Amino acid sequence: MSVQNLLVELFVEELPPKALRKLGDAFAGTLLEQLKAQGLVTPGSQLTAFASPRRLAAHVTAVAAQAADKPVSQKLMPVSVGLDASGNATPALLKKLQALGTDASAVPRLKRAMDGKAEALFYDSTAKGVTLAEGLQKALNESIAKLPIPKVMTYQLADGWSDVKFVRPAHALVALHGKDIVPVQALGLQAGRTTQGHRFEASTPSVSVPDADSYAQVLREQGAVIAGFDERRAEIARQLQAAAAAVGGGARPIEDDALLDEVTALVERPNVLTCQFETEFLEVPQECLILTMKANQKYFPLLDAQGKLTNRFLVVSNIRPQDASAVVGGNERVVRPRLADAKFFFDQDRKKTLESRVPGLAKVVYHNKLGTQGERALRVQAIAHSIVHQLRMATVPFTVEAKDQFDVLDSKVKQAALLAKVDLLTDMVGEFPELQGIMGGYYARHEGLRDGVAIAIEDHYKPRFAGDALPRNHTGVVLALADKLETLVGLFGIGQLPSGDKDPFALRRHALGVIRLLVERNLPLDLPALIDAAIAAFPAPTVEPAEGSGDTKSALLPFFSDRLAVSLREQGYSAQEVDSVLALAPARLGDVPKRLAAVRAFAALPEAPALAAANKRIGNILKKAEKADAHVSEPLLQEDAEKALFAATQKIAPQARTQFESGDYTGSLQTLAALRAPVDAFFDGVMVNAEQADLRLNRLGLLATLHQAMNRVADLSRLAQ
């Protein structure tokens, strides 16, 4: 059985650049999967995927010309149906054997075996292994059918009659097993060994691939094409760094993996060139210039050592002329109008103040059930004011200096909330929606507004994504909280809840943003009170919940808890640790990290397993018993063990409570560890459910007191194995 390497290439017109990598991986991956399913490859076979703007290809090592034969045992029918009383074959059995390509001579070789409750006849045969031509045809059909194609095209074949549907018109198919062509077909094409190289720089119009292993080398040498996506990407990255180093002064290309992937999918023979534009355009905020160069032209702007934009940019060309001046000049001419537009927008926008644009927000619909952006700005302003008030109330001691600081903060927040969405009405944000917030900050600074206000306007969307920075000042933090809470309460109130993988309003991201602000800034704010403040900012009918969803607050609290649990597990906390803390539904999320640290420290103590198990036992007893108040009558204590536990609780619980109230959660739990011995002795020597009612209730009261003392930081029963 001949085992050689296999090469399959589908040569097509330019593929969608943003989907190329996914298409290449899917094509090669499905091909290998199908060959493996048919027994044509070995466990050690290696796959190499190739994807360029005009080709999808796969190279697989150690592919057999024919799969090995397989023994097959086929159930025919019950013995009672296949054989008569004398053991001879019935007509039904003979007909079945004939259908399998054999005759009565096979009857003595049939096996009898139990199949359920009845004995059945089985026919053992050998299935001939599939040939590579047959197996590859099936694999190729599956690979094409399962491609994640963004949009299908319909085009005619050369005969002028037949139609084919594919992502782009296909022009050639290569299938080589070693040096031999595998006779397969796809999309109206017969397999051969001929493909095409670079549109402009190939040394020959057609490239003949002599064997499977020389594919990449022949394409590079004769076709002027780097076929491998990763190889081409690495070459572009190398050239970008080299070009930046040649500029000098610590220049570096902007880092953008998505842009690098897209450019890799646009060129087959990358050539990085350095271009420049007039320095006068650097007066425009660099975010605008960077965005227009990246989004519209696929250029890599160059930053200086301090991260500021220079007037140089890098172009990834698909050709390598001896004199690149025409290419450089052409790209410089193309970018100039784009930058001029950005400068025009910036200059025009600054002719009107942000405050003068505020009435225009009343004409911008936010949501048909939630009103305009103008109404939304007033709601955010009200929520932000309430947050400042809650922060004021949480400040102890509240001094005159603190009052003055909160008055200033309230003033800044009020102004920033009113102006935060105004840049939506500017020409620059109209052209580049990604710059909302950022441009508001620039325009605020241009007008001379207080720096804290300008920064808050710029930062109020933060964090925009996982790992994004938080707002840089207190005003920005309050405004960001208010903005996200307004969004969550408003959309939950009208029933627009996320469902499965559908979250069109990014509410999960908004909830995670609120969590990060509260936790990472360690804000002394209670989440339920924040939700109440947000609900109060809406007209009452607005926040009535969707049918069957419960009230808005009841729907939001578990939503936040779920987001927080996922985030904490991603940070490395165990499910038990997270569950024990969140089971108490702590209102102040800023305390959660300290609680988790305390739980982790407690779990490492030798007393922890026994106390966690006892706590679980106590919880179960209290659930089943009649209502027990956390009150103990000392004269009713009879057994030595219950007296000892009461004495230990009286001594240890106040100390643990004092530590808890001071925020020393770790110390509080470690203090409670001393209760292990009296708790064990209590359960060993005391009958809780005594027949005498007053004794029973007193013991339940003792357990309730203990349970209350042990579960202030976390529900320790969740740590029990």
Coordinates of C-alpha atoms in Angstrom, one line a residue, residues 263-568:
V263 CA -3.5 42.9 5.4
T264 CA -2.1 39.3 5.3
A265 CA -5.3 38.3 3.6
L266 CA -4.9 41.0 1.0
V267 CA -1.4 40.3 -0.3
E268 CA 0.5 37.3 -1.7
R269 CA 3.9 38.9 -1.9
P270 CA 4.2 41.5 0.9
N271 CA 6.4 44.5 0.5
V272 CA 6.4 47.2 3.2
L273 CA 7.0 50.8 2.1
T274 CA 7.4 53.9 4.2
C275 CA 5.2 56.9 3.3
Q276 CA 4.5 60.3 4.9
F277 CA 2.0 63.1 5.0
E278 CA 2.1 66.8 5.8
T279 CA 2.8 67.7 9.5
E280 CA -0.1 70.1 9.6
F281 CA -2.5 67.2 9.8
L282 CA -0.9 66.3 13.2
E283 CA -3.0 69.1 14.7
V284 CA -6.0 66.8 14.4
P285 CA -6.4 64.4 17.3
Q286 CA -4.2 61.3 16.6
E287 CA -7.1 58.9 17.2
C288 CA -8.9 60.4 14.1
L289 CA -5.9 60.1 11.9
I290 CA -5.0 56.6 13.1
L291 CA -8.6 55.4 12.6
T292 CA -8.9 56.8 9.1
M293 CA -5.5 55.3 8.0
K294 CA -6.3 51.9 9.5
A295 CA -10.0 51.6 8.6
N296 CA -10.1 53.1 5.2
Q297 CA -6.6 52.5 3.8
K298 CA -5.2 49.5 5.8
Y299 CA -2.1 51.5 6.6
F300 CA 0.1 51.1 9.7
P301 CA 0.7 54.5 11.4
L302 CA 4.1 55.0 12.9
L303 CA 4.3 56.2 16.6
D304 CA 7.3 57.8 18.2
A305 CA 9.0 56.5 21.4
Q306 CA 6.4 58.3 23.5
G307 CA 3.5 56.8 21.7
K308 CA 2.6 59.9 19.7
L309 CA 1.6 59.8 16.1
T310 CA 4.3 60.8 13.6
N311 CA 3.7 62.0 10.0
R312 CA 5.0 58.6 8.7
F313 CA 3.0 55.5 7.9
L314 CA 3.7 52.1 6.5
V315 CA 2.0 50.5 3.5
V316 CA 2.0 46.8 2.8
S317 CA 2.2 46.6 -1.0
N318 CA 1.5 43.4 -3.1
I319 CA 4.2 44.2 -5.6
R320 CA 8.0 44.8 -5.5
P321 CA 9.0 47.2 -8.3
Q322 CA 12.6 48.2 -8.6
D323 CA 11.6 51.8 -8.2
A324 CA 8.8 52.0 -5.5
S325 CA 8.4 55.8 -5.8
A326 CA 5.3 55.6 -7.8
V327 CA 3.7 53.2 -5.3
V328 CA 4.7 55.5 -2.4
G329 CA 3.5 58.6 -4.1
G330 CA 0.2 57.0 -5.0
N331 CA -0.5 56.0 -1.4
E332 CA 0.5 59.5 -0.2
R333 CA -1.9 61.1 -2.7
V334 CA -4.7 58.7 -1.6
V335 CA -4.3 59.3 2.1
R336 CA -4.2 63.1 1.8
P337 CA -7.9 63.7 1.1
R338 CA -8.8 61.3 4.0
L339 CA -6.7 63.3 6.4
A340 CA -8.0 66.6 5.0
D341 CA -11.6 65.4 5.6
A342 CA -10.7 64.6 9.2
K343 CA -9.1 68.0 9.7
F344 CA -12.2 69.7 8.2
F345 CA -14.5 67.8 10.5
F346 CA -12.4 68.7 13.5
D347 CA -12.3 72.4 12.5
Q348 CA -16.0 72.6 11.9
D349 CA -17.0 70.8 15.1
R350 CA -15.0 73.3 17.2
K351 CA -17.0 76.2 15.8
K352 CA -19.9 75.2 18.1
T353 CA -19.6 74.6 21.9
L354 CA -20.8 71.3 23.4
E355 CA -23.4 73.1 25.5
S356 CA -24.9 74.7 22.4
R357 CA -25.5 71.3 21.0
V358 CA -27.3 69.9 24.0
P359 CA -30.8 70.8 22.7
G360 CA -30.0 68.7 19.7
L361 CA -30.0 65.6 21.8
A362 CA -33.8 65.9 22.1
K363 CA -34.0 65.1 18.4
V364 CA -31.9 61.9 18.6
V365 CA -33.9 58.8 19.5
Y366 CA -32.1 56.5 21.9
H367 CA -34.8 53.8 21.9
N368 CA -38.5 54.0 20.9
K369 CA -39.5 52.9 24.4
L370 CA -36.9 54.9 26.3
G371 CA -37.0 58.2 24.6
T372 CA -34.3 60.5 23.3
Q373 CA -30.6 61.0 24.1
G374 CA -31.7 64.2 25.7
E375 CA -33.9 62.4 28.2
R376 CA -31.3 59.8 28.7
A377 CA -28.7 62.5 29.6
L378 CA -31.0 63.8 32.3
R379 CA -31.5 60.3 33.7
V380 CA -27.7 59.7 33.7
Q381 CA -27.3 63.0 35.5
A382 CA -29.9 62.1 38.2
I383 CA -28.3 58.6 38.7
A384 CA -24.8 60.2 39.0
H385 CA -26.1 62.7 41.5
S386 CA -27.5 59.9 43.6
I387 CA -24.2 58.0 43.4
V388 CA -22.3 61.0 44.7
H389 CA -24.9 61.3 47.6
Q390 CA -24.3 57.6 48.5
L391 CA -20.6 58.1 48.5
R392 CA -21.0 61.2 50.7
M393 CA -23.1 59.1 53.2
A394 CA -20.5 56.3 53.2
T395 CA -17.7 58.7 54.2
V396 CA -16.8 58.5 57.9
P397 CA -15.9 60.9 59.4
F398 CA -17.7 63.5 57.3
T399 CA -15.6 66.6 57.6
V400 CA -16.0 70.1 56.2
E401 CA -13.2 69.3 53.7
A402 CA -15.0 66.2 52.7
K403 CA -18.2 68.2 52.1
D404 CA -16.4 70.7 49.9
Q405 CA -14.9 67.8 47.9
F406 CA -18.2 66.1 47.3
D407 CA -19.8 69.4 46.3
V408 CA -17.1 69.9 43.7
L409 CA -17.5 66.3 42.5
D410 CA -21.3 66.7 42.3
S411 CA -20.8 69.8 40.2
K412 CA -18.4 68.2 37.8
V413 CA -20.5 65.1 37.5
K414 CA -23.6 67.1 36.7
Q415 CA -21.8 69.0 33.9
A416 CA -20.1 65.9 32.5
A417 CA -23.4 63.9 32.4
L418 CA -25.2 66.6 30.5
L419 CA -22.4 66.9 27.9
A420 CA -21.2 63.2 27.7
K421 CA -23.4 62.3 24.7
V422 CA -23.2 65.6 22.8
D423 CA -20.3 64.5 20.6
L424 CA -22.8 62.1 18.9
L425 CA -24.0 65.2 17.0
T426 CA -20.6 66.2 15.7
D427 CA -19.4 65.5 12.2
M428 CA -16.3 63.6 13.3
V429 CA -18.3 61.1 15.3
G430 CA -20.8 60.9 12.5
E431 CA -18.0 59.8 10.2
F432 CA -16.2 57.6 12.9
P433 CA -18.7 56.3 15.5
E434 CA -15.8 54.5 17.2
L435 CA -14.5 57.9 18.4
Q436 CA -17.6 58.8 20.6
G437 CA -16.5 59.9 24.0
I438 CA -12.9 60.5 22.8
M439 CA -13.9 63.4 20.6
G440 CA -16.1 64.8 23.4
G441 CA -13.0 64.9 25.6
Y442 CA -11.0 66.8 23.0
Y443 CA -13.8 69.3 22.3
A444 CA -14.3 69.9 26.1
R445 CA -10.6 70.6 26.5
H446 CA -10.7 72.9 23.5
E447 CA -13.4 74.9 25.2
G448 CA -11.4 75.2 28.4
L449 CA -13.8 73.1 30.6
R450 CA -12.4 71.8 33.8
D451 CA -9.9 69.0 33.1
G452 CA -11.8 66.6 35.3
V453 CA -14.9 67.1 33.2
A454 CA -13.1 66.6 29.9
I455 CA -11.4 63.4 31.1
A456 CA -14.8 62.1 32.5
I457 CA -16.5 62.7 29.1
E458 CA -13.7 60.9 27.3
D459 CA -13.7 58.0 29.8
H460 CA -17.3 57.4 30.5
Y461 CA -17.7 54.5 28.1
K462 CA -14.9 52.6 29.9
P463 CA -14.3 49.8 30.3
R464 CA -15.4 49.2 26.7
F465 CA -14.2 45.6 26.7
A466 CA -12.5 42.9 28.9
G467 CA -9.1 44.2 30.0
D468 CA -9.8 47.8 29.1
A469 CA -8.6 50.5 31.5
L470 CA -11.0 52.1 34.0
P471 CA -11.9 55.8 34.0
R472 CA -8.9 57.9 35.3
N473 CA -10.7 60.2 37.8
H474 CA -13.6 60.1 40.3
T475 CA -15.8 62.1 38.0
G476 CA -15.3 59.6 35.2
V477 CA -15.9 56.6 37.6
V478 CA -19.2 58.1 38.8
L479 CA -20.3 59.0 35.3
A480 CA -19.4 55.6 33.9
L481 CA -21.3 53.8 36.6
A482 CA -24.4 56.0 36.0
D483 CA -24.2 55.5 32.3
K484 CA -24.0 51.7 32.5
L485 CA -26.7 51.5 35.2
E486 CA -29.0 53.6 33.2
T487 CA -28.5 51.3 30.2
L488 CA -29.1 48.1 32.2
V489 CA -32.1 49.3 34.1
G490 CA -33.7 50.8 31.1
L491 CA -33.3 47.8 28.8
F492 CA -34.2 45.3 31.5
G493 CA -37.2 47.4 32.3
I494 CA -38.6 47.1 28.8
G495 CA -37.8 43.4 28.6
Q496 CA -34.7 43.5 26.4
L497 CA -32.8 40.8 28.4
P498 CA -29.9 38.9 26.9
S499 CA -30.9 35.4 25.8
G500 CA -28.4 32.6 25.1
D501 CA -25.6 33.9 22.9
K502 CA -27.7 36.9 21.9
D503 CA -26.9 40.1 23.6
P504 CA -27.5 42.9 21.0
F505 CA -27.1 45.7 23.6
A506 CA -24.0 44.3 25.2
L507 CA -25.7 44.2 28.6
R508 CA -23.3 41.5 29.9
R509 CA -20.4 43.8 29.1
H510 CA -22.2 46.7 30.8
A511 CA -22.8 44.6 33.9
L512 CA -19.1 43.5 34.0
G513 CA -18.1 47.1 33.6
V514 CA -20.2 48.0 36.7
I515 CA -18.7 45.1 38.6
R516 CA -15.1 46.1 37.7
L517 CA -15.7 49.7 38.7
L518 CA -17.1 48.7 42.1
V519 CA -14.5 46.0 42.8
E520 CA -11.3 47.4 41.4
R521 CA -12.0 50.9 42.7
N522 CA -13.2 49.4 46.0
L523 CA -16.1 51.8 46.2
P524 CA -18.2 51.9 49.4
L525 CA -21.5 51.5 47.4
D526 CA -24.2 48.9 47.7
L527 CA -25.4 47.4 44.4
P528 CA -29.1 47.2 45.4
A529 CA -29.1 50.8 46.4
L530 CA -27.4 51.8 43.0
I531 CA -30.1 49.8 41.1
D532 CA -32.8 51.6 43.2
A533 CA -31.3 55.0 42.3
A534 CA -31.3 54.0 38.6
I535 CA -34.9 52.9 38.7
A536 CA -35.9 56.1 40.4
A537 CA -34.5 58.1 37.5
F538 CA -37.0 56.6 35.1
P539 CA -40.7 57.4 34.8
A540 CA -42.6 54.6 36.6
P541 CA -44.2 52.9 33.6
T542 CA -40.8 52.7 31.8
V543 CA -39.3 50.2 34.2
E544 CA -42.2 47.8 34.4
P545 CA -40.7 44.4 33.6
A546 CA -41.5 42.2 30.7
E547 CA -44.2 39.6 31.3
G548 CA -43.0 36.8 33.5
S549 CA -39.6 38.4 34.3
G550 CA -40.3 39.7 37.8
D551 CA -39.5 43.3 38.7
T552 CA -36.4 45.0 37.2
K553 CA -34.4 44.9 40.4
S554 CA -35.1 41.2 41.0
A555 CA -34.0 40.4 37.4
L556 CA -30.9 42.5 37.6
L557 CA -29.4 41.3 40.9
P558 CA -29.0 37.6 39.8
F559 CA -27.7 38.9 36.4
F560 CA -24.9 40.8 38.2
S561 CA -24.2 37.8 40.4
D562 CA -23.8 35.5 37.4
R563 CA -21.5 37.9 35.7
L564 CA -19.5 38.3 38.9
A565 CA -19.2 34.5 39.4
V566 CA -17.9 34.0 35.9
S567 CA -15.4 36.8 36.3
L568 CA -14.1 35.5 39.6

